[in-house]
Coordinates of C-alpha atoms in Angstrom, one line a residue:
M11 CA 0.0 0.0 0.0
T12 CA 3.0 2.3 0.5
S13 CA 3.7 5.4 -1.6
S14 CA 7.3 5.5 -0.4
E15 CA 9.9 6.0 -3.0
L16 CA 12.2 3.0 -3.4
W17 CA 15.9 3.3 -2.7
T18 CA 18.0 2.1 -5.7
R19 CA 21.1 0.0 -5.6
A20 CA 23.3 3.0 -6.4
T21 CA 21.8 5.1 -3.6
A22 CA 22.0 2.3 -1.1
D23 CA 25.7 1.6 -1.9
R24 CA 26.6 5.3 -1.2
Y25 CA 24.2 5.9 1.7
D26 CA 26.6 5.2 4.5
A27 CA 29.4 7.2 3.0
E28 CA 27.1 10.2 2.7
E29 CA 25.7 9.9 6.2
T30 CA 29.0 9.7 8.2
E31 CA 27.9 12.5 10.5
M32 CA 24.7 10.7 11.4
S33 CA 26.8 7.5 12.1
S34 CA 29.2 9.4 14.4
A35 CA 29.5 8.6 18.1
A36 CA 28.2 12.1 18.9
V37 CA 24.9 11.3 17.1
L38 CA 24.6 7.6 17.7
G39 CA 25.6 7.6 21.4
P40 CA 22.6 9.4 22.7
T41 CA 20.3 7.7 20.2
L42 CA 21.3 4.2 21.4
D43 CA 21.2 5.2 25.0
F44 CA 17.6 6.5 24.6
L45 CA 16.4 3.4 22.7
A46 CA 18.2 0.8 24.8
D47 CA 16.7 2.4 28.0
L48 CA 13.2 2.1 26.5
A49 CA 13.7 -1.5 25.3
G50 CA 15.0 -2.7 28.6
D51 CA 15.1 -6.5 28.5
G52 CA 12.6 -6.7 25.7
R53 CA 12.8 -6.9 21.9
A54 CA 13.0 -3.9 19.5
L55 CA 11.5 -3.5 16.0
E56 CA 12.9 -0.9 13.7
F57 CA 10.6 0.3 10.9
A58 CA 12.6 1.2 7.8
I59 CA 15.8 -0.1 9.2
G60 CA 17.8 0.8 6.0
T61 CA 21.5 -0.1 6.2
G62 CA 21.4 -0.7 9.9
R63 CA 22.9 2.6 11.0
V64 CA 20.9 2.4 14.3
G65 CA 19.8 -1.2 14.4
V66 CA 23.2 -2.9 14.1
P67 CA 24.9 -1.0 17.0
L68 CA 21.7 -1.3 19.1
R69 CA 21.9 -5.1 18.6
E70 CA 25.6 -5.0 19.6
R71 CA 24.5 -3.4 22.9
G72 CA 22.5 -6.6 23.6
V73 CA 19.0 -5.5 22.5
P74 CA 17.4 -8.1 20.2
V75 CA 16.5 -6.1 17.1
V76 CA 14.2 -7.1 14.1
G77 CA 13.9 -4.8 11.1
I78 CA 11.3 -4.1 8.4
E79 CA 12.8 -2.5 5.2
L80 CA 11.1 -1.7 1.9
S81 CA 14.3 -1.6 -0.2
E82 CA 16.1 -4.9 -0.9
H83 CA 19.2 -2.9 -1.8
M84 CA 19.3 -1.1 1.6
A85 CA 18.8 -4.5 3.3
A86 CA 21.6 -6.0 1.3
V87 CA 24.0 -3.3 2.6
L88 CA 22.9 -4.2 6.2
R89 CA 23.6 -7.9 5.5
R90 CA 27.3 -7.0 5.1
K91 CA 27.2 -5.9 8.7
A92 CA 25.0 -8.5 10.4
D93 CA 23.6 -11.9 9.3
E94 CA 19.9 -13.0 9.4
D95 CA 20.3 -14.9 12.7
T96 CA 21.9 -11.9 14.4
L97 CA 19.4 -9.3 13.0
P98 CA 16.4 -10.6 11.1
V99 CA 15.0 -8.3 8.4
V100 CA 11.6 -8.6 6.6
I101 CA 11.2 -6.9 3.3
G102 CA 8.1 -4.9 3.2
D103 CA 6.5 -1.5 4.0
M104 CA 6.3 -0.1 7.5
A105 CA 2.5 0.6 7.3
T106 CA 1.3 -3.0 6.7
T107 CA 4.1 -5.5 7.1
T108 CA 4.1 -7.6 10.2
V109 CA 6.6 -9.9 12.0
P110 CA 6.0 -12.5 14.6
G111 CA 6.0 -11.9 18.3
G112 CA 5.6 -8.9 20.6
F113 CA 8.0 -6.0 21.2
A114 CA 8.8 -3.7 24.0
L115 CA 9.9 -1.0 21.5
V116 CA 9.1 0.0 18.0
Y117 CA 11.1 2.9 16.6
L118 CA 11.3 5.0 13.5
V119 CA 14.2 7.4 13.2
Y120 CA 15.7 10.2 11.0
N121 CA 12.4 11.6 9.5
T122 CA 11.5 8.3 7.9
I123 CA 7.8 8.4 8.7
S124 CA 7.7 11.2 6.2
N125 CA 8.5 8.7 3.4
L126 CA 4.8 7.7 3.6
L127 CA 3.3 10.4 1.4
T128 CA -0.4 10.2 2.6
Q129 CA -2.0 10.8 5.9
D130 CA -3.8 7.5 5.7
E131 CA -0.5 5.6 5.3
Q132 CA 1.0 7.4 8.3
V133 CA -2.0 6.5 10.4
E134 CA -1.6 2.9 9.3
C135 CA 2.1 3.1 10.4
F136 CA 1.0 4.0 13.9
R137 CA -1.6 1.2 13.9
N138 CA 1.1 -1.2 12.7
A139 CA 3.4 -0.1 15.5
A140 CA 0.6 -0.6 18.1
R141 CA -0.1 -4.0 16.5
H142 CA 3.5 -5.1 17.3
L143 CA 3.8 -3.6 20.8
E144 CA 3.3 -5.6 24.0
P145 CA 1.1 -3.9 26.7
G146 CA 3.2 -1.0 28.1
G147 CA 5.5 -1.0 25.1
R148 CA 6.6 2.3 23.3
F149 CA 6.6 3.7 19.8
V150 CA 9.3 6.3 19.1
V151 CA 9.4 8.6 16.2
E152 CA 12.2 11.1 15.3
L153 CA 10.9 13.8 13.0
V154 CA 11.8 17.3 11.9
V155 CA 9.4 20.2 12.7
P156 CA 8.2 21.6 9.4
P157 CA 10.3 24.7 8.8
L158 CA 7.3 26.7 7.4
R159 CA 8.2 29.7 9.6
S160 CA 11.1 30.2 7.2
L161 CA 8.8 30.8 4.3
P162 CA 8.0 34.5 3.5
P163 CA 4.7 35.1 1.7
G164 CA 4.9 33.8 -1.8
Q165 CA 8.1 31.7 -1.3
V166 CA 8.0 27.9 -1.5
A167 CA 11.7 27.0 -1.2
V168 CA 14.1 26.9 1.8
P169 CA 17.8 26.0 1.7
F170 CA 19.0 23.6 4.4
D171 CA 22.7 23.1 3.3
V172 CA 25.0 25.3 1.3
S173 CA 28.5 23.9 1.5
E174 CA 31.5 23.2 -0.7
R175 CA 30.3 19.8 -1.9
H176 CA 26.6 20.0 -1.4
L177 CA 23.7 22.3 -2.1
G178 CA 20.3 21.3 -0.6
F179 CA 16.9 22.9 -0.5
D180 CA 13.3 22.0 0.1
T181 CA 10.3 23.0 -1.9
F182 CA 6.8 22.9 -0.3
D183 CA 3.4 22.0 -1.5
L184 CA 1.4 23.6 1.3
V185 CA -1.9 22.1 0.2
E186 CA -0.8 18.5 0.1
Q187 CA 1.7 18.8 3.0
V188 CA 4.5 17.4 0.7
L189 CA 8.0 18.7 0.5
V190 CA 10.6 17.8 -2.0
S191 CA 14.2 17.7 -0.9
H192 CA 16.6 18.7 -3.7
H193 CA 20.3 17.8 -3.6
F194 CA 23.2 18.8 -5.8
T195 CA 26.2 16.8 -4.6
R196 CA 29.7 17.2 -6.0
D197 CA 31.2 13.9 -7.2
G198 CA 34.9 14.2 -7.4
D199 CA 37.0 17.2 -8.2
D200 CA 36.1 17.8 -11.9
G201 CA 33.3 20.3 -11.0
R202 CA 30.4 17.9 -11.8
Y203 CA 27.4 17.7 -9.5
R204 CA 25.0 14.8 -9.1
R205 CA 21.3 15.9 -8.8
G206 CA 18.8 14.0 -6.7
N207 CA 15.5 14.6 -5.0
S208 CA 13.1 12.8 -2.6
R209 CA 9.5 13.5 -1.6
H210 CA 8.2 13.6 1.9
R211 CA 4.9 14.3 3.7
Y212 CA 5.5 16.6 6.6
A213 CA 3.4 16.5 9.8
W214 CA 3.1 18.6 12.9
P215 CA 3.6 16.9 16.3
A216 CA -0.1 17.5 17.1
E217 CA -1.1 15.6 14.0
L218 CA 1.1 12.7 15.1
D219 CA -0.5 12.7 18.5
L220 CA -3.9 12.3 16.9
M221 CA -2.6 9.4 14.8
A222 CA -1.3 7.8 18.0
R223 CA -4.7 8.2 19.6
I224 CA -6.4 6.6 16.6
A225 CA -4.0 3.7 17.1
G226 CA -4.7 3.5 20.9
L227 CA -1.4 5.0 22.0
D228 CA -0.8 7.7 24.6
L229 CA 1.8 10.4 24.4
E230 CA 4.4 9.7 27.2
R231 CA 7.2 12.1 26.3
R232 CA 8.4 14.6 23.7
V233 CA 11.9 16.0 23.7
A234 CA 13.9 18.1 21.2
D235 CA 16.7 15.5 20.6
W236 CA 18.0 12.1 21.8
D237 CA 19.9 13.8 24.6
G238 CA 16.6 14.6 26.3
S239 CA 16.7 18.4 25.8
P240 CA 13.4 20.1 26.3
F241 CA 11.1 20.5 23.3
V242 CA 10.4 24.2 22.9
Q243 CA 8.8 26.6 20.4
D244 CA 12.0 26.9 18.4
S245 CA 13.0 23.2 18.3
A246 CA 13.9 22.1 14.8
K247 CA 12.9 18.5 15.4
H248 CA 11.4 16.2 18.1
V249 CA 11.7 12.7 19.4
S250 CA 8.3 11.6 20.6
V251 CA 7.4 8.5 22.7
W252 CA 3.9 7.0 22.8
R253 CA 2.9 4.2 25.1
K254 CA 0.5 1.3 24.6
P255 CA -1.6 1.0 27.7
A256 CA -0.8 -1.9 29.9

């Protein structure tokens, strides 16, 4: 049922090299601490596990992790890091695909819920999380706060990175709540740039809270980042935790 764009082999093969900052100890350390604390002695399920940036080191911390991933190419990169017995992965979409057993934690990081391009699919993602959670279990989502305050009247584009090797900007469809991230990335030193883009459906925290209520989950905590810093008016993103009633 998913409208998510499918990652290609070429994109999957260069994903880790392009996300070195997100794989750094400074970023991953607080993320793993946060998730491991919520998982406790239970199992964790990662929606859209990708190349295993989070799932593999979380498994190495002793948390049993299972993944769901739409792209076989992304899952193939993960397989270079962990075998099926160590970290099982089911190929499928995060809105409808199910795996056996119950989980103490289901998590979805790095804005990935926005890959579902309709509100109905995002609601189904919450329902799928609730379906997998044991009573008292938590669903965690990391998502950017839509930067619409940066848009003057009549403007529909916002730059998010202007650096020597990369130019990135988002364009917004304010009716459909869809943004397109445009990337111009320098490949090598010959002056050529590779162009790419991806579509995302943005959602406000309050909208996600309503999706959670539809799925029978209660908001337990919302912070501005994995380090637990308070979520305030100017926070650029949030990490939200919803709990399934015991």
